[in-house]
Short mmCIF file of C-alpha atoms in Angstrom, two decimals:
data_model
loop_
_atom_site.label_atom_id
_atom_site.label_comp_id
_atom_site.label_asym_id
_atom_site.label_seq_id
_atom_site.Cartn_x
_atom_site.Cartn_y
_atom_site.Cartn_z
CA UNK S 1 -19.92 -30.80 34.76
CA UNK S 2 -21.97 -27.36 33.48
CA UNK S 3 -20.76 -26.30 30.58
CA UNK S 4 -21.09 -23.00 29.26
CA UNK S 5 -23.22 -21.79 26.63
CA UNK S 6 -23.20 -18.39 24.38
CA UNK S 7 -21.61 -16.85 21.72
CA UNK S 8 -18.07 -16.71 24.01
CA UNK S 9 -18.05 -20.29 24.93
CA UNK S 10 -17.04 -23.60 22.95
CA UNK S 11 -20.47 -25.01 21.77
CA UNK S 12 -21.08 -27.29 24.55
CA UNK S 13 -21.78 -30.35 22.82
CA UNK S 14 -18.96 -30.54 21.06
CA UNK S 15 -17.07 -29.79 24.06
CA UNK S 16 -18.44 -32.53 26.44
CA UNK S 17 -18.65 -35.05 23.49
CA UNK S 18 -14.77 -34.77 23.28
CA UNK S 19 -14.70 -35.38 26.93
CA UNK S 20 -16.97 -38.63 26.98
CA UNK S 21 -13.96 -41.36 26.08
CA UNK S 22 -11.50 -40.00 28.66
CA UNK S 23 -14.12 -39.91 31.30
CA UNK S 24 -15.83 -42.53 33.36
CA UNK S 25 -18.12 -41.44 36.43
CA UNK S 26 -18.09 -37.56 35.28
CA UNK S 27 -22.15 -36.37 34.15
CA UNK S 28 -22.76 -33.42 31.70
CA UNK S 29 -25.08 -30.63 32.06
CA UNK S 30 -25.36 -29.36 28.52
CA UNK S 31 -27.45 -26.49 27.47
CA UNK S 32 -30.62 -27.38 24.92
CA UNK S 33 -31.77 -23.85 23.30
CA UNK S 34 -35.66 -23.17 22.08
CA UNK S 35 -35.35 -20.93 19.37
CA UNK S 36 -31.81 -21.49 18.54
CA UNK S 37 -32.47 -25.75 18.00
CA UNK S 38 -35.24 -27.61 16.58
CA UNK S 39 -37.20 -29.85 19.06
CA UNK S 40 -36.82 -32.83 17.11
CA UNK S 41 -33.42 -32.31 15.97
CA UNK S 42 -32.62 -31.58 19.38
CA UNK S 43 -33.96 -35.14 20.74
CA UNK S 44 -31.92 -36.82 18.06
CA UNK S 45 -28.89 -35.29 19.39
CA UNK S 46 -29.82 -35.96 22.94
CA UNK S 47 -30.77 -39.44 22.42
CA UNK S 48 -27.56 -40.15 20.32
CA UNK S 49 -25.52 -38.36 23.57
CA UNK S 50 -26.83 -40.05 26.15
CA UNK S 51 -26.26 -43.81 24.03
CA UNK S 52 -22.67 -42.79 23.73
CA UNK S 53 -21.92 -41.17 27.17
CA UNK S 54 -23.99 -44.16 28.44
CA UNK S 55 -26.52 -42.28 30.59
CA UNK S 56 -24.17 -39.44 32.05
CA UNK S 57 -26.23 -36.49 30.40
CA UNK S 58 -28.42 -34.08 31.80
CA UNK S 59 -29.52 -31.42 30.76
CA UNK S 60 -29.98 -27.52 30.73
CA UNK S 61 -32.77 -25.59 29.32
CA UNK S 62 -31.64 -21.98 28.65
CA UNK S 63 -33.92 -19.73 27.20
CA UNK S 64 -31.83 -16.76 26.96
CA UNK S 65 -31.59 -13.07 28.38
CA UNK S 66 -29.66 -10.98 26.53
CA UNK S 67 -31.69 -9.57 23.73
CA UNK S 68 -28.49 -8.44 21.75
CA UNK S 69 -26.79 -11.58 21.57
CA UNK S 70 -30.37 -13.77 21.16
CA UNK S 71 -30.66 -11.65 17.87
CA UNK S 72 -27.14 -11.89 16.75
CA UNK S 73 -28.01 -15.77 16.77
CA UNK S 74 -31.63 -14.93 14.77
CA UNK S 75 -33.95 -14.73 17.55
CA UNK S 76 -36.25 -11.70 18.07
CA UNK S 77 -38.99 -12.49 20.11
CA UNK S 78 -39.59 -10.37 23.78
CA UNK S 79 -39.24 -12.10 26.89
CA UNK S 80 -42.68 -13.54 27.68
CA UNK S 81 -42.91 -14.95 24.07
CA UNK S 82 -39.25 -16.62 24.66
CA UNK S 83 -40.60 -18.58 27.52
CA UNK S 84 -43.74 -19.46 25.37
CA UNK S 85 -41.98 -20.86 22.85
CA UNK S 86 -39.81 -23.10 25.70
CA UNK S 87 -42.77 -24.22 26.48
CA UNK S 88 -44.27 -25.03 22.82
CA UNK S 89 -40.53 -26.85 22.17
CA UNK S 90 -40.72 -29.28 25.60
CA UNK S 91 -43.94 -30.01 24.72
CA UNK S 92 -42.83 -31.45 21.92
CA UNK S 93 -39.55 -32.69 23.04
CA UNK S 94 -40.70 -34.60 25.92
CA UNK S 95 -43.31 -36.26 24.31
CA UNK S 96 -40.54 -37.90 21.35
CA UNK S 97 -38.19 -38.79 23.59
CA UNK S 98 -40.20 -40.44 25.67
CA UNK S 99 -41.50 -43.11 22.23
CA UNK S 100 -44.35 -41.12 20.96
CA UNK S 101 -45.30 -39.64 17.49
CA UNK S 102 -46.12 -35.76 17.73
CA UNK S 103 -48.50 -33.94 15.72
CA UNK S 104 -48.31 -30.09 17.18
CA UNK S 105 -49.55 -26.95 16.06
CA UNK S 106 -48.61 -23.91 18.22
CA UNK S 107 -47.41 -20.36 17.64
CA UNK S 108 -44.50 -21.08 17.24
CA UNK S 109 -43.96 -24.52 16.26
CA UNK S 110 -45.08 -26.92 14.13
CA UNK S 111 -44.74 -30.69 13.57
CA UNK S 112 -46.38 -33.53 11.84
CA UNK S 113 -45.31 -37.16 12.89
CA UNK S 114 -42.18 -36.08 14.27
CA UNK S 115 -40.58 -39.14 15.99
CA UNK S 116 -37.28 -40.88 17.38
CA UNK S 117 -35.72 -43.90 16.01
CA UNK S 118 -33.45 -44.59 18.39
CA UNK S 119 -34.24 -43.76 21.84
CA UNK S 120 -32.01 -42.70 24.60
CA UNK S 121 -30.24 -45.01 27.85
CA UNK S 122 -32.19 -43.20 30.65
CA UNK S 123 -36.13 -43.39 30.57
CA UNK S 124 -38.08 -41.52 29.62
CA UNK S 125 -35.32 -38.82 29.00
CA UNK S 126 -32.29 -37.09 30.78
CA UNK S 127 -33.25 -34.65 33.39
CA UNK S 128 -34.46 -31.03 32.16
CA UNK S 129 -32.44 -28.67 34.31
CA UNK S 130 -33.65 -24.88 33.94
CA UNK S 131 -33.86 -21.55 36.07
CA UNK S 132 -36.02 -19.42 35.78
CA UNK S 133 -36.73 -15.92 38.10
CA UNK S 134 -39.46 -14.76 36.39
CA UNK S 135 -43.43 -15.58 36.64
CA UNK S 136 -42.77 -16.90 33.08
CA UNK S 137 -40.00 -18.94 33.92
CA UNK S 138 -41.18 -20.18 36.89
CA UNK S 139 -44.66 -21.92 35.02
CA UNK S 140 -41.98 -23.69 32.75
CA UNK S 141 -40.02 -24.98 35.60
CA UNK S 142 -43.87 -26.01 37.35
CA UNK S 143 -45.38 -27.98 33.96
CA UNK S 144 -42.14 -29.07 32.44
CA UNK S 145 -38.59 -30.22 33.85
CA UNK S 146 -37.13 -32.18 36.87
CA UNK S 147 -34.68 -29.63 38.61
CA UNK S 148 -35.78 -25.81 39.07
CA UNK S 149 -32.53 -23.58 39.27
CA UNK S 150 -32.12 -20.24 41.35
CA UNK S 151 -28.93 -18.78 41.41
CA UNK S 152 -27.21 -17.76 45.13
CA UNK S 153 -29.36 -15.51 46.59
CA UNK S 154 -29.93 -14.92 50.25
CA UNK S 155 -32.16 -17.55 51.86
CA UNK S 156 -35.30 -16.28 52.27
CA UNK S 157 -35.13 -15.04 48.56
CA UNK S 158 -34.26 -18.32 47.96
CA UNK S 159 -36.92 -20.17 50.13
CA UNK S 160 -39.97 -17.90 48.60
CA UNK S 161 -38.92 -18.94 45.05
CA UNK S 162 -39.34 -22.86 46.10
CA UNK S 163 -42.43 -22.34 48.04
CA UNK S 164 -43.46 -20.21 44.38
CA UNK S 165 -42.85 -23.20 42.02
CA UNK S 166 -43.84 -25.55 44.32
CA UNK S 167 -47.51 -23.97 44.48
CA UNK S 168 -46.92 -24.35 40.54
CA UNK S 169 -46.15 -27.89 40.06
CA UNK S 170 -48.86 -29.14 42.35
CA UNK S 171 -51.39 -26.90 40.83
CA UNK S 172 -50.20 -29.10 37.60
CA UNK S 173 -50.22 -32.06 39.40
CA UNK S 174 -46.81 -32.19 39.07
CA UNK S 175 -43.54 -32.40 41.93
CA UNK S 176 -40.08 -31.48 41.11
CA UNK S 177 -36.54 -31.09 42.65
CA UNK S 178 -35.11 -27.67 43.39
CA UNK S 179 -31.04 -26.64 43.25
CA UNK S 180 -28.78 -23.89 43.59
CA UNK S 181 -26.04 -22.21 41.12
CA UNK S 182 -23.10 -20.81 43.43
CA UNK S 183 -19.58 -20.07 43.62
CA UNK S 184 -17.41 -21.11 46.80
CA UNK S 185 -14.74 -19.37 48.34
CA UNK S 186 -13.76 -21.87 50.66
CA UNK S 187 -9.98 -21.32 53.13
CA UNK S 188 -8.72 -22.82 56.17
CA UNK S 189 -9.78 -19.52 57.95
CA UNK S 190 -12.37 -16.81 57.12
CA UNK S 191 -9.75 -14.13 57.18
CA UNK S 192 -8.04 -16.47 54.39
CA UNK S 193 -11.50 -16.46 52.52
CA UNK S 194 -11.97 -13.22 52.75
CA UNK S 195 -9.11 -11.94 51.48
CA UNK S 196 -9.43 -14.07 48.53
CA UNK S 197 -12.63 -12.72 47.42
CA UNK S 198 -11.23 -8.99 48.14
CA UNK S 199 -8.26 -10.59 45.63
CA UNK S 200 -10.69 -11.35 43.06
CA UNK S 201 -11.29 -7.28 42.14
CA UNK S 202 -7.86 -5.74 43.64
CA UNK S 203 -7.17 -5.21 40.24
CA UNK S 204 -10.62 -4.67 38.43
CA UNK S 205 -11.36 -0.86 37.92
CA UNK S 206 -13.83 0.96 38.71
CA UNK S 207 -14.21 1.77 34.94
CA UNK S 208 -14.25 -2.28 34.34
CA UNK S 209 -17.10 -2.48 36.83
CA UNK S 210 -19.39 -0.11 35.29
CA UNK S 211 -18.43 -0.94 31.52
CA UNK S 212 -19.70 -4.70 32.51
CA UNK S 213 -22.86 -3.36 34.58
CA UNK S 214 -24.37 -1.31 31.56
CA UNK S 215 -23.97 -4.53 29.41
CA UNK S 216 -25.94 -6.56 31.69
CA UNK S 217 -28.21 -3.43 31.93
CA UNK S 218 -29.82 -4.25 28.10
CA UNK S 219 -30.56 -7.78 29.81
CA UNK S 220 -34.21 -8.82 29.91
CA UNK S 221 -33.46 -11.59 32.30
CA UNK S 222 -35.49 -11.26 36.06
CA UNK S 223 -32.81 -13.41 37.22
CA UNK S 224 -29.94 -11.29 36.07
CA UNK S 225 -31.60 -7.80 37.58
CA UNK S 226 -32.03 -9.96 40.80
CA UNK S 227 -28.22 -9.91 40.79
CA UNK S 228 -27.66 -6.51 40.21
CA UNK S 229 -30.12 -5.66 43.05
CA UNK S 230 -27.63 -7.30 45.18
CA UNK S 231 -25.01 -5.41 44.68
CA UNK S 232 -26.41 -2.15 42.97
CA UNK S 233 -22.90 -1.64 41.31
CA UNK S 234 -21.10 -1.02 44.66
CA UNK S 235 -18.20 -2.22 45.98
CA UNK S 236 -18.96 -1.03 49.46
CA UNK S 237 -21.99 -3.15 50.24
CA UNK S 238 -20.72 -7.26 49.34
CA UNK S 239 -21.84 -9.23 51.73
CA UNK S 240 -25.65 -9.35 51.13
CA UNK S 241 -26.33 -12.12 54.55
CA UNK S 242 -24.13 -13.83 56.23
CA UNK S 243 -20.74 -15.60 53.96
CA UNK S 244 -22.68 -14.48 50.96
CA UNK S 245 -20.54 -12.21 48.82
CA UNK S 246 -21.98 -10.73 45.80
CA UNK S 247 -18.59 -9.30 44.35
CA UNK S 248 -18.71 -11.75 41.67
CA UNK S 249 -21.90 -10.43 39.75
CA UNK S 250 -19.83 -6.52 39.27
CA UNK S 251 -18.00 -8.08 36.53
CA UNK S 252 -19.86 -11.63 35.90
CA UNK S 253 -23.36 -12.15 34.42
CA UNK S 254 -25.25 -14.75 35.31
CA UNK S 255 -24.49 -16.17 38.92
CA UNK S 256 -22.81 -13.40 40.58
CA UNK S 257 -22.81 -14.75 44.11
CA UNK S 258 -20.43 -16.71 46.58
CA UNK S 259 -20.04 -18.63 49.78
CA UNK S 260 -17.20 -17.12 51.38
CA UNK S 261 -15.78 -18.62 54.68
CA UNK S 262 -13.64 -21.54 56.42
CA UNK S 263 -14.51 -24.83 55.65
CA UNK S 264 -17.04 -25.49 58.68
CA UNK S 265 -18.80 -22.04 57.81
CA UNK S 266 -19.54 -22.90 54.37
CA UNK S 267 -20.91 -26.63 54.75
CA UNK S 268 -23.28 -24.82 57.32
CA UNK S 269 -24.41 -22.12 54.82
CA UNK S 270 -25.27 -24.84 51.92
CA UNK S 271 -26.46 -27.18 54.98
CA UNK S 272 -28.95 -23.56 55.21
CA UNK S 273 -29.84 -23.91 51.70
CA UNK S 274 -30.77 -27.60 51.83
CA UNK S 275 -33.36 -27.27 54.94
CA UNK S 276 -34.75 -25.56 52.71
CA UNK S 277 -35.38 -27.73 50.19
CA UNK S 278 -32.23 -27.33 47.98
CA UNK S 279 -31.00 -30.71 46.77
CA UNK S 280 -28.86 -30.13 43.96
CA UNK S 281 -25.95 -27.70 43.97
CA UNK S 282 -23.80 -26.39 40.58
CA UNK S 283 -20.51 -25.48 42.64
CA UNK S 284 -18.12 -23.31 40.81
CA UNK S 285 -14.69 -21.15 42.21
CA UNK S 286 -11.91 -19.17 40.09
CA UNK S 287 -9.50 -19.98 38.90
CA UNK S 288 -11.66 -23.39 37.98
CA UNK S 289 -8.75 -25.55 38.87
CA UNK S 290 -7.35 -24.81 41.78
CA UNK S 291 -10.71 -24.32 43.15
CA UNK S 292 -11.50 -27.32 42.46
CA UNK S 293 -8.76 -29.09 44.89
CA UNK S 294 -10.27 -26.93 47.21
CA UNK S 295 -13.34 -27.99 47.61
CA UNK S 296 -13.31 -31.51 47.21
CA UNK S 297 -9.98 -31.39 50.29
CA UNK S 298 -11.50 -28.83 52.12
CA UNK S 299 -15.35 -28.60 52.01
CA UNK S 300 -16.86 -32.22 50.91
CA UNK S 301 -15.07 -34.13 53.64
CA UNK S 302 -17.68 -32.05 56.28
CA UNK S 303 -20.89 -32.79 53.52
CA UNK S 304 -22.97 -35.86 53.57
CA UNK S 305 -22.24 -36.07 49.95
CA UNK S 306 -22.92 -39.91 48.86
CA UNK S 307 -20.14 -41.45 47.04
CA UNK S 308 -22.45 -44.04 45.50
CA UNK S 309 -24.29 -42.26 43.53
CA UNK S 310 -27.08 -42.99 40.93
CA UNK S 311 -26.11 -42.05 37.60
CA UNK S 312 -29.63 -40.79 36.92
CA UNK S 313 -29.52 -38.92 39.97
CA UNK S 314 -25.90 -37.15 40.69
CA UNK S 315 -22.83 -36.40 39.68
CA UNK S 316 -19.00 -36.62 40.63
CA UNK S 317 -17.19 -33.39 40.60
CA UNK S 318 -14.38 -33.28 38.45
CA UNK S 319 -11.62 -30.72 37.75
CA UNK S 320 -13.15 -29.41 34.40
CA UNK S 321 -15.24 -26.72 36.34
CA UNK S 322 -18.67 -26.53 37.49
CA UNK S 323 -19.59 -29.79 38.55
CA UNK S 324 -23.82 -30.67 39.45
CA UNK S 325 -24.08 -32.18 42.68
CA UNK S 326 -26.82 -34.45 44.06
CA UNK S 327 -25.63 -34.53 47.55
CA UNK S 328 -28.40 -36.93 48.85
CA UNK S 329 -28.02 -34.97 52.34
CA UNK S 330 -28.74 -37.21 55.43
CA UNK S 331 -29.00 -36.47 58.85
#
C-alpha cells in the first residue's frame, strides 16, 4: 500500500505502523523525506520498521515540489539544490543501512561515524522507490534507488523517460527497475467507464478547476507541469491517447491520469506499458474502496499477476488504497 505524504495526510509512518499487527501479506510504500528527516535517524526508523513489519517495507523517496508547503515544513532550498541534497542524504543512507560506518562531508550534510545498531530483515535495505521527471531527478533515480517512478503519461512519453534513465544507470554502472503511478477506471463496458470518469467532475466547477490549477501553478515539480500539459486546464480535450483520461489532474496534484475502459481494454493498455519495460504498477481508483473490489474482480483475473510473490519483490493489493504491484508479467 502507498501511503500519502504532506502536510494534509496522516504522517505515514504512523499510519502503516498501526496497520502492521492486523496485516499479514500487505507491503508498505512509505515516504522517506531529505530535508525534512535526518539520514541516520531515518535508517534507524527504517531498520526498526522493517524488523517489526518483518520485511514488508519499501520505500518512497519524495523530494518535494511545492515550494510553499516545503517551506512551511523549514525547507528553502530551489529545485536543483533539493535533488542535491537527495542525493548527499542516500549517499549516506545507503551506505548505514547496508553495515557500514559513514564519515561524509557535503553541502549539505554532515556526519562523523554515523552507524546502525540494529540492522534491518531485507539486505542490504528495503527498496528505494522515487520519481523523478526532471534531468535532476532522473540522475538520482540512475546512481541511487531500485524502482524509477513516472506517473501515467502516454506511452511514448513514457517509453523516452525509461530509455533516459536507463542511459543513466548504465553510464553508472548501475541497472534498475522502472514502474508506473496510475489510476483505473475499470467497468464491464467502456460506455460504463466512461461515464464514470465524466461522474467524477459532474459536479466540480469550473471555478473549482481553476482555483486548484493556479495552486499547482507555484509548483516547481517537472513532473507536475507534465500533468498540466496534458490537460492545459480544459475539460474539452481528456483523453490524451487511447483509454487515457487526464480529468483527474484538473483537481488532483500529483498523478492526474487514468485508464479508462472495460476490463479487456485496460489489461491491454498496462499490458502496453509493460512491453515497454514497466514492471511495477501503483494502482489507485476513487472512491478507494469500492475501487478496489473492482479491480481485483474485474481487471486482475485477465493479468498475469503472480500470486506467489516474493516479499522483497511485490506486493498484494489490499483495500486500504493504492496498492504497489510487482506483476512478474509472463507470456
Amino acid at each position: 500500500a502507498l501511503l500519502p505524504t504532506g502536510r494534509t495526510c496522516d504522517d505515514s509512518w504512523i499510519a502503516a505502523s498501526a496497520l502492521i499487527p492486523v496485516t499479514q501479506q500487505m507491503r508498505f510504500l512509505i515516504a522517506i523525506r531529505p530535508g525534512l528527516m535526518s539520514p541516520t535517524l531515518t535508517a534507524r526508523m527504517v531498520a526498526s520498521f522493517d524488523q517489526y513489519s518483518n520485511g514488508r517495507l519499501l520505500l518512497n523517496v519524495v523530494t518535494g515540489g511545492d515550494p510553499v508547503e516545503l517551506a512551511g515544513d523549514g525547507l528553502h532550498l530551489k529545485h536543483d539544490e533539493r535533488y542535491d541534497l537527495t542525493g548527499e542524504f542516500l549517499h549516506i543512507f545507503r551506505q548505514i543501512l547496508s553495515g557500514e560506518s559513514v564519515d561524509f562531508t557535503g553541502r549539505y550534510l554532515q556526519v562523523q561515524d554515523a552507524r546502525l545498531f540494529r540492522p534491518g530483515v531485507q539486505k542490504p535495505h528495503p527498496e528505494l522507490w522515487f520519481g523523478g521527471s526532471s534531468p535532476a531527478g532522473h540522475r538520482i533515480a540512475a546512481e541511487h534507488v531500485d524502482v524509477s517512478l513516472t506517473w501515467g503519461e502516454p506511452p511514448q512519453d513514457v517509453a523516452a523517460k525509461i530509455a533516459e534513465v536507463k542511459s543513466l544507470a548504465a553510464a553508472a554502472g548501475r541497472t534498475l527497475r522502472f514502474g508506473l503511478r496510475v489510476h483505473i477506471i475499470v467497468r464491464e463496458t467502456d460506455q460504463q467507464a466512461w461515464q464514470a470518469a465524466d461522474g467524477l467532475l459532474k459536479y466540480v466547477s469550473d471555478e473549482s478547476i481553476a482555483a486548484a490549477q493556479k495552486t499547482f501553478s507555484r509548483f516547481d515539480s517537472e513532473g507536475q507541469r507534465r500533468m498540466t500539459r496534458l490537460h492545459g486546464g480544459r475539460r474539452d480535450r481528456l483523453e490524451i491517447s487511447p483509454n487515457l483520461w487526464a480529468g483527474v489532474g484538473l483537481v488532483r496534484g500529483g498523478a492526474g491520469t487514468a485508464l479508462v475502459g472495460n476490463p479487456e481494454t485496460v489489461a491491454a493498455r498496462l499490458l502496453e506499458y509493460a512491453a515497454l519495460g514497466i514492471e511495477a504498477f501503483i494502482l489507485s481508483g476513487y472512491p478507494n474502496l469500492e475501487e478496489a473490489y473492482r479491480v481485483a474482480e474485474l481487471l486482475f483475473p485477465l493479468l498475469p499477476i503472480d500470486d506467489q510473490p516474493k516479499r522483497a519483490t511485490a506486493a498484494y493489493v489490499g483495500p486500504f488504497g493504492d496498492s504497489p504491484v510487482s506483476p512478474a508479467w509472463r507470456g
